[in-house]
């Protein structure tokens, strides 16, 4: 089965899936996106992703391209037209195509594109042994809660991590406080086994995985503290981990080459990963060994 994508009402071979050069997403980053995992062709936490997507659209005053129900049906249809049972759905909605001019165009219709890629789960070794992160300067705008396609600072930070042989870059502001990763949220575990993570405000992109993991942790009676933490505190933490749609819950065992805790994944992180795998199973029927 060829790879099929969706562009503005049409299902096309991926190689033909294109938008116009004057699409405002391309020229101004004037658009938003979502990345949603699916297993057994079922979206994981689809309703939560949809809620965030519609919020992002409202925040940028981009008109809804179709009804919520219709958009959900298109997502399912794109998955159905590809041969993957497990994978990742990428969706982007821009303000549309119009002659280049900064103010919102009067008549443009939002552009909607969707594509399916393979599952991007971390390698078994990374889950078992944990991963390294580096730090990079936080240099993004002040509305990081909107999932906009304007990702240049994230791209640069993630590239620095890749060049350094690290999995992720943690973004540190001028006061030494960590906001989140270039492509993930993060948390540390304090002396009393409490999970400490940045609150979901305008300084971070409030991840769906983060929200689900915190809910699962609270339900399991674990202590969660939502407050910013510094790089210094992270280096002295018992454990650290990151969360995202494509990483699930991933132990972080080194920051800038220095070990976190004993340098191995800790019990709190492992417990959360187990809870998250159970959640995936309940939602989609996908079992992790
Ligand atoms: N990234 N923070 C940032 C900056 C992110 O880019 C992401 C996700 C997250 C985690 O969000 P979620 O749990 O909803 O995936 C946090 C996606 C996967 C990406 O850009 O590919």
mmCIF file of N, CA, C and O in Angstrom, residues 37 39 86-88 118-124 126-127 167 245-248 250 277 280 286 288:
data_model
loop_
_atom_site.group_PDB
_atom_site.id
_atom_site.type_symbol
_atom_site.label_atom_id
_atom_site.label_comp_id
_atom_site.label_asym_id
_atom_site.label_seq_id
_atom_site.Cartn_x
_atom_site.Cartn_y
_atom_site.Cartn_z
ATOM 1 N N UNK A 37 0.039 9.765 18.503
ATOM 2 C CA UNK A 37 0.411 8.357 18.293
ATOM 3 C C UNK A 37 -0.854 7.545 18.058
ATOM 4 O O UNK A 37 -1.927 7.874 18.566
ATOM 5 N N UNK A 39 -2.093 3.269 17.844
ATOM 6 C CA UNK A 39 -1.763 1.852 17.977
ATOM 7 C C UNK A 39 -3.011 1.078 17.576
ATOM 8 O O UNK A 39 -4.137 1.487 17.917
ATOM 9 N N UNK A 86 0.445 0.675 13.752
ATOM 10 C CA UNK A 86 0.994 1.537 14.810
ATOM 11 C C UNK A 86 1.804 2.640 14.135
ATOM 12 O O UNK A 86 2.551 2.367 13.188
ATOM 13 N N UNK A 87 1.700 3.832 14.618
ATOM 14 C CA UNK A 87 2.485 4.913 14.013
ATOM 15 C C UNK A 87 2.175 6.254 14.636
ATOM 16 O O UNK A 87 1.658 6.344 15.756
ATOM 17 N N UNK A 88 2.489 7.282 13.870
ATOM 18 C CA UNK A 88 2.304 8.649 14.352
ATOM 19 C C UNK A 88 1.586 9.449 13.275
ATOM 20 O O UNK A 88 1.960 9.373 12.097
ATOM 21 N N UNK A 118 6.032 6.167 10.712
ATOM 22 C CA UNK A 118 6.190 4.989 11.565
ATOM 23 C C UNK A 118 6.231 5.382 13.028
ATOM 24 O O UNK A 118 6.381 6.559 13.358
ATOM 25 N N UNK A 119 6.085 4.396 13.923
ATOM 26 C CA UNK A 119 6.191 4.719 15.339
ATOM 27 C C UNK A 119 7.600 5.210 15.625
ATOM 28 O O UNK A 119 8.554 4.735 15.015
ATOM 29 N N UNK A 120 7.717 6.196 16.494
ATOM 30 C CA UNK A 120 9.048 6.754 16.761
ATOM 31 C C UNK A 120 9.486 6.427 18.179
ATOM 32 O O UNK A 120 10.232 7.178 18.795
ATOM 33 N N UNK A 121 8.953 5.324 18.712
ATOM 34 C CA UNK A 121 9.250 4.988 20.110
ATOM 35 C C UNK A 121 10.752 4.904 20.349
ATOM 36 O O UNK A 121 11.501 4.535 19.447
ATOM 37 N N UNK A 122 11.193 5.219 21.578
ATOM 38 C CA UNK A 122 12.625 5.111 21.872
ATOM 39 C C UNK A 122 13.100 3.664 21.774
ATOM 40 O O UNK A 122 12.304 2.733 21.872
ATOM 41 N N UNK A 123 14.407 3.517 21.594
ATOM 42 C CA UNK A 123 14.972 2.161 21.524
ATOM 43 C C UNK A 123 14.893 1.502 22.901
ATOM 44 O O UNK A 123 14.941 2.198 23.921
ATOM 45 N N UNK A 124 14.815 0.177 22.874
ATOM 46 C CA UNK A 124 14.708 -0.570 24.140
ATOM 47 C C UNK A 124 15.864 -0.229 25.087
ATOM 48 O O UNK A 124 15.683 -0.076 26.289
ATOM 49 N N UNK A 126 17.494 2.551 25.296
ATOM 50 C CA UNK A 126 17.296 3.891 25.884
ATOM 51 C C UNK A 126 16.320 3.828 27.061
ATOM 52 O O UNK A 126 16.489 4.501 28.065
ATOM 53 N N UNK A 127 15.299 3.008 26.910
ATOM 54 C CA UNK A 127 14.306 2.874 27.990
ATOM 55 C C UNK A 127 14.953 2.160 29.185
ATOM 56 O O UNK A 127 14.761 2.541 30.342
ATOM 57 N N UNK A 167 20.108 12.689 23.533
ATOM 58 C CA UNK A 167 18.751 12.449 23.056
ATOM 59 C C UNK A 167 17.944 13.749 22.930
ATOM 60 O O UNK A 167 17.093 13.892 22.062
ATOM 61 N N UNK A 245 4.759 12.411 23.183
ATOM 62 C CA UNK A 245 4.026 11.449 22.354
ATOM 63 C C UNK A 245 4.961 10.413 21.744
ATOM 64 O O UNK A 245 4.602 9.253 21.619
ATOM 65 N N UNK A 246 6.148 10.850 21.339
ATOM 66 C CA UNK A 246 7.049 9.930 20.650
ATOM 67 C C UNK A 246 8.062 9.270 21.591
ATOM 68 O O UNK A 246 8.771 8.365 21.185
ATOM 69 N N UNK A 247 8.147 9.713 22.846
ATOM 70 C CA UNK A 247 9.117 9.115 23.787
ATOM 71 C C UNK A 247 8.440 8.382 24.945
ATOM 72 O O UNK A 247 9.122 7.755 25.735
ATOM 73 N N UNK A 248 7.120 8.541 25.094
ATOM 74 C CA UNK A 248 6.411 8.026 26.283
ATOM 75 C C UNK A 248 7.057 8.615 27.531
ATOM 76 O O UNK A 248 7.182 9.818 27.652
ATOM 77 N N UNK A 250 10.609 8.566 29.433
ATOM 78 C CA UNK A 250 11.979 8.122 29.166
ATOM 79 C C UNK A 250 12.924 8.609 30.272
ATOM 80 O O UNK A 250 13.004 9.813 30.534
ATOM 81 N N UNK A 277 2.292 2.592 30.109
ATOM 82 C CA UNK A 277 2.068 1.452 29.207
ATOM 83 C C UNK A 277 0.685 0.840 29.435
ATOM 84 O O UNK A 277 -0.007 0.475 28.477
ATOM 85 N N UNK A 280 -1.773 3.007 27.676
ATOM 86 C CA UNK A 280 -1.795 2.766 26.226
ATOM 87 C C UNK A 280 -2.609 1.494 25.928
ATOM 88 O O UNK A 280 -3.416 1.452 24.995
ATOM 89 N N UNK A 286 -2.842 -1.932 22.697
ATOM 90 C CA UNK A 286 -1.424 -2.210 22.400
ATOM 91 C C UNK A 286 -0.690 -2.617 23.680
ATOM 92 O O UNK A 286 -0.722 -1.893 24.673
ATOM 93 N N UNK A 288 2.827 -3.578 25.662
ATOM 94 C CA UNK A 288 4.295 -3.441 25.635
ATOM 95 C C UNK A 288 4.864 -4.587 26.437
ATOM 96 O O UNK A 288 4.377 -4.892 27.500
#
